[in-house]
Amino acid sequence: MNYPWFLVAAGGGVGAVARYLLQQYVQGRWPLAWPVGTGAVNALGCLLAGLLLGLFERYALGAPWRLLFITGVCGGFTTFSAFALENVALLRSGQVALAALYAGGSVAVGMLLAAAGYWLTRG
C-alpha cells in the first residue's frame, strides 16, 4: 500500500466516533464522579487491541490490517489523553485518593485485559 496513512486515518475516524458514542452512553447511564465513560472505553480498547494483536499473529495478517485496526481504530477509540486530563481535574479538585485509584486501576485493568485478549486469541 502506497498510502499507509490513509488506513490509519480511516480507522482512526471510525474509532473516534465509536469512542464518543460509547463514552457518552456509559457516562449518561452511570453519572458518577468517577469518569466511568472514559474508563470503560479505555478498558474495552485495551481488550480489543489485545484480541486483534493475537488474531493478526495467529492468522499472519500483514501490516495493512494492523495499521487499519490497531493503529487506526484502536488508536482513535482509546482515550488515554482524556484519561490523563480527567486525572488532573480530579487532582485539581482535591480528590487525590480518587485520582490515584482511577489512574492505578485503569492501568492495571488495561494491562490485564490486553494480556487476556492476546492470550485468548493466540490459540
PDB file of N, CA and C in Angstrom, residues 40-82:
ATOM      1  N   ALA A  40     -14.433   2.942  30.825  1.00  0.00           N
ATOM      2  CA  ALA A  40     -14.995   1.830  30.062  1.00  0.00           C
ATOM      3  C   ALA A  40     -14.390   1.763  28.665  1.00  0.00           C
ATOM      4  N   VAL A  41     -14.244   2.909  28.032  1.00  0.00           N
ATOM      5  CA  VAL A  41     -13.656   2.948  26.688  1.00  0.00           C
ATOM      6  C   VAL A  41     -12.204   2.479  26.732  1.00  0.00           C
ATOM      7  N   ASN A  42     -11.439   2.938  27.708  1.00  0.00           N
ATOM      8  CA  ASN A  42     -10.036   2.519  27.806  1.00  0.00           C
ATOM      9  C   ASN A  42      -9.921   1.019  28.048  1.00  0.00           C
ATOM     10  N   ALA A  43     -10.738   0.481  28.941  1.00  0.00           N
ATOM     11  CA  ALA A  43     -10.690  -0.957  29.225  1.00  0.00           C
ATOM     12  C   ALA A  43     -11.070  -1.759  27.985  1.00  0.00           C
ATOM     13  N   LEU A  44     -12.159  -1.385  27.332  1.00  0.00           N
ATOM     14  CA  LEU A  44     -12.587  -2.091  26.130  1.00  0.00           C
ATOM     15  C   LEU A  44     -11.560  -1.947  25.010  1.00  0.00           C
ATOM     16  N   GLY A  45     -10.982  -0.763  24.877  1.00  0.00           N
ATOM     17  CA  GLY A  45      -9.954  -0.549  23.847  1.00  0.00           C
ATOM     18  C   GLY A  45      -8.722  -1.409  24.077  1.00  0.00           C
ATOM     19  N   CYS A  46      -8.330  -1.554  25.327  1.00  0.00           N
ATOM     20  CA  CYS A  46      -7.181  -2.416  25.645  1.00  0.00           C
ATOM     21  C   CYS A  46      -7.490  -3.870  25.318  1.00  0.00           C
ATOM     22  N   LEU A  47      -8.679  -4.332  25.677  1.00  0.00           N
ATOM     23  CA  LEU A  47      -9.070  -5.699  25.353  1.00  0.00           C
ATOM     24  C   LEU A  47      -9.108  -5.897  23.838  1.00  0.00           C
ATOM     25  N   LEU A  48      -9.715  -4.963  23.116  1.00  0.00           N
ATOM     26  CA  LEU A  48      -9.805  -5.059  21.662  1.00  0.00           C
ATOM     27  C   LEU A  48      -8.420  -5.086  21.014  1.00  0.00           C
ATOM     28  N   ALA A  49      -7.517  -4.246  21.476  1.00  0.00           N
ATOM     29  CA  ALA A  49      -6.162  -4.222  20.921  1.00  0.00           C
ATOM     30  C   ALA A  49      -5.459  -5.562  21.153  1.00  0.00           C
ATOM     31  N   GLY A  50      -5.615  -6.121  22.335  1.00  0.00           N
ATOM     32  CA  GLY A  50      -5.010  -7.420  22.615  1.00  0.00           C
ATOM     33  C   GLY A  50      -5.602  -8.531  21.771  1.00  0.00           C
ATOM     34  N   LEU A  51      -6.935  -8.526  21.634  1.00  0.00           N
ATOM     35  CA  LEU A  51      -7.596  -9.521  20.787  1.00  0.00           C
ATOM     36  C   LEU A  51      -7.120  -9.423  19.341  1.00  0.00           C
ATOM     37  N   LEU A  52      -7.068  -8.202  18.820  1.00  0.00           N
ATOM     38  CA  LEU A  52      -6.642  -8.009  17.435  1.00  0.00           C
ATOM     39  C   LEU A  52      -5.195  -8.430  17.227  1.00  0.00           C
ATOM     40  N   LEU A  53      -4.323  -8.062  18.148  1.00  0.00           N
ATOM     41  CA  LEU A  53      -2.920  -8.446  18.029  1.00  0.00           C
ATOM     42  C   LEU A  53      -2.787  -9.963  17.984  1.00  0.00           C
ATOM     43  N   GLY A  54      -3.485 -10.632  18.871  1.00  0.00           N
ATOM     44  CA  GLY A  54      -3.444 -12.095  18.879  1.00  0.00           C
ATOM     45  C   GLY A  54      -3.973 -12.695  17.589  1.00  0.00           C
ATOM     46  N   LEU A  55      -5.074 -12.167  17.081  1.00  0.00           N
ATOM     47  CA  LEU A  55      -5.637 -12.671  15.825  1.00  0.00           C
ATOM     48  C   LEU A  55      -4.707 -12.418  14.647  1.00  0.00           C
ATOM     49  N   PHE A  56      -4.115 -11.247  14.597  1.00  0.00           N
ATOM     50  CA  PHE A  56      -3.217 -10.921  13.484  1.00  0.00           C
ATOM     51  C   PHE A  56      -1.988 -11.816  13.492  1.00  0.00           C
ATOM     52  N   GLU A  57      -1.487 -12.141  14.671  1.00  0.00           N
ATOM     53  CA  GLU A  57      -0.352 -13.060  14.752  1.00  0.00           C
ATOM     54  C   GLU A  57      -0.780 -14.484  14.431  1.00  0.00           C
ATOM     55  N   ARG A  58      -1.919 -14.885  14.939  1.00  0.00           N
ATOM     56  CA  ARG A  58      -2.400 -16.251  14.720  1.00  0.00           C
ATOM     57  C   ARG A  58      -2.640 -16.540  13.239  1.00  0.00           C
ATOM     58  N   TYR A  59      -3.210 -15.576  12.533  1.00  0.00           N
ATOM     59  CA  TYR A  59      -3.551 -15.775  11.126  1.00  0.00           C
ATOM     60  C   TYR A  59      -2.583 -15.078  10.173  1.00  0.00           C
ATOM     61  N   ALA A  60      -1.447 -14.622  10.685  1.00  0.00           N
ATOM     62  CA  ALA A  60      -0.386 -13.988   9.894  1.00  0.00           C
ATOM     63  C   ALA A  60      -0.924 -12.893   8.979  1.00  0.00           C
ATOM     64  N   LEU A  61      -1.771 -12.029   9.544  1.00  0.00           N
ATOM     65  CA  LEU A  61      -2.278 -10.903   8.773  1.00  0.00           C
ATOM     66  C   LEU A  61      -1.222  -9.806   8.737  1.00  0.00           C
ATOM     67  N   GLY A  62      -1.079  -9.167   7.620  1.00  0.00           N
ATOM     68  CA  GLY A  62       0.014  -8.234   7.400  1.00  0.00           C
ATOM     69  C   GLY A  62      -0.191  -6.848   7.982  1.00  0.00           C
ATOM     70  N   ALA A  63       0.797  -6.021   7.708  1.00  0.00           N
ATOM     71  CA  ALA A  63       0.859  -4.660   8.236  1.00  0.00           C
ATOM     72  C   ALA A  63      -0.358  -3.805   7.891  1.00  0.00           C
ATOM     73  N   PRO A  64      -0.911  -3.893   6.683  1.00  0.00           N
ATOM     74  CA  PRO A  64      -2.070  -3.034   6.408  1.00  0.00           C
ATOM     75  C   PRO A  64      -3.237  -3.261   7.370  1.00  0.00           C
ATOM     76  N   TRP A  65      -3.473  -4.510   7.761  1.00  0.00           N
ATOM     77  CA  TRP A  65      -4.542  -4.800   8.709  1.00  0.00           C
ATOM     78  C   TRP A  65      -4.233  -4.216  10.088  1.00  0.00           C
ATOM     79  N   ARG A  66      -2.987  -4.308  10.497  1.00  0.00           N
ATOM     80  CA  ARG A  66      -2.586  -3.724  11.786  1.00  0.00           C
ATOM     81  C   ARG A  66      -2.744  -2.214  11.769  1.00  0.00           C
ATOM     82  N   LEU A  67      -2.334  -1.593  10.658  1.00  0.00           N
ATOM     83  CA  LEU A  67      -2.467  -0.141  10.551  1.00  0.00           C
ATOM     84  C   LEU A  67      -3.929   0.290  10.637  1.00  0.00           C
ATOM     85  N   LEU A  68      -4.782  -0.424   9.936  1.00  0.00           N
ATOM     86  CA  LEU A  68      -6.201  -0.063   9.919  1.00  0.00           C
ATOM     87  C   LEU A  68      -6.858  -0.278  11.283  1.00  0.00           C
ATOM     88  N   PHE A  69      -6.662  -1.461  11.857  1.00  0.00           N
ATOM     89  CA  PHE A  69      -7.426  -1.805  13.057  1.00  0.00           C
ATOM     90  C   PHE A  69      -6.750  -1.462  14.377  1.00  0.00           C
ATOM     91  N   ILE A  70      -5.445  -1.731  14.504  1.00  0.00           N
ATOM     92  CA  ILE A  70      -4.790  -1.453  15.791  1.00  0.00           C
ATOM     93  C   ILE A  70      -4.383   0.015  15.877  1.00  0.00           C
ATOM     94  N   THR A  71      -3.601   0.482  14.920  1.00  0.00           N
ATOM     95  CA  THR A  71      -3.173   1.878  14.963  1.00  0.00           C
ATOM     96  C   THR A  71      -4.344   2.816  14.728  1.00  0.00           C
ATOM     97  N   GLY A  72      -5.183   2.499  13.733  1.00  0.00           N
ATOM     98  CA  GLY A  72      -6.293   3.369  13.379  1.00  0.00           C
ATOM     99  C   GLY A  72      -7.478   3.267  14.324  1.00  0.00           C
ATOM    100  N   VAL A  73      -8.214   2.162  14.242  1.00  0.00           N
ATOM    101  CA  VAL A  73      -9.444   2.036  15.033  1.00  0.00           C
ATOM    102  C   VAL A  73      -9.152   2.092  16.534  1.00  0.00           C
ATOM    103  N   CYS A  74      -8.235   1.253  17.008  1.00  0.00           N
ATOM    104  CA  CYS A  74      -7.944   1.254  18.455  1.00  0.00           C
ATOM    105  C   CYS A  74      -7.319   2.573  18.898  1.00  0.00           C
ATOM    106  N   GLY A  75      -6.459   3.137  18.063  1.00  0.00           N
ATOM    107  CA  GLY A  75      -5.850   4.426  18.412  1.00  0.00           C
ATOM    108  C   GLY A  75      -6.866   5.547  18.485  1.00  0.00           C
ATOM    109  N   GLY A  76      -7.845   5.527  17.573  1.00  0.00           N
ATOM    110  CA  GLY A  76      -8.899   6.527  17.617  1.00  0.00           C
ATOM    111  C   GLY A  76      -9.909   6.273  18.725  1.00  0.00           C
ATOM    112  N   PHE A  77     -10.051   5.013  19.111  1.00  0.00           N
ATOM    113  CA  PHE A  77     -11.043   4.630  20.114  1.00  0.00           C
ATOM    114  C   PHE A  77     -10.583   4.879  21.539  1.00  0.00           C
ATOM    115  N   THR A  78      -9.361   4.523  21.860  1.00  0.00           N
ATOM    116  CA  THR A  78      -8.898   4.677  23.241  1.00  0.00           C
ATOM    117  C   THR A  78      -8.675   6.150  23.558  1.00  0.00           C
ATOM    118  N   THR A  79      -8.744   6.458  24.811  1.00  0.00           N
ATOM    119  CA  THR A  79      -8.797   7.861  25.219  1.00  0.00           C
ATOM    120  C   THR A  79      -7.785   8.175  26.308  1.00  0.00           C
ATOM    121  N   PHE A  80      -6.556   7.794  26.076  1.00  0.00           N
ATOM    122  CA  PHE A  80      -5.574   7.987  27.137  1.00  0.00           C
ATOM    123  C   PHE A  80      -5.341   9.459  27.453  1.00  0.00           C
ATOM    124  N   SER A  81      -5.412  10.313  26.443  1.00  0.00           N
ATOM    125  CA  SER A  81      -5.222  11.739  26.722  1.00  0.00           C
ATOM    126  C   SER A  81      -6.378  12.269  27.564  1.00  0.00           C
ATOM    127  N   ALA A  82      -7.582  11.848  27.292  1.00  0.00           N
ATOM    128  CA  ALA A  82      -8.714  12.261  28.114  1.00  0.00           C
ATOM    129  C   ALA A  82      -8.565  11.712  29.532  1.00  0.00           C
TER     130      ALA A  82
END
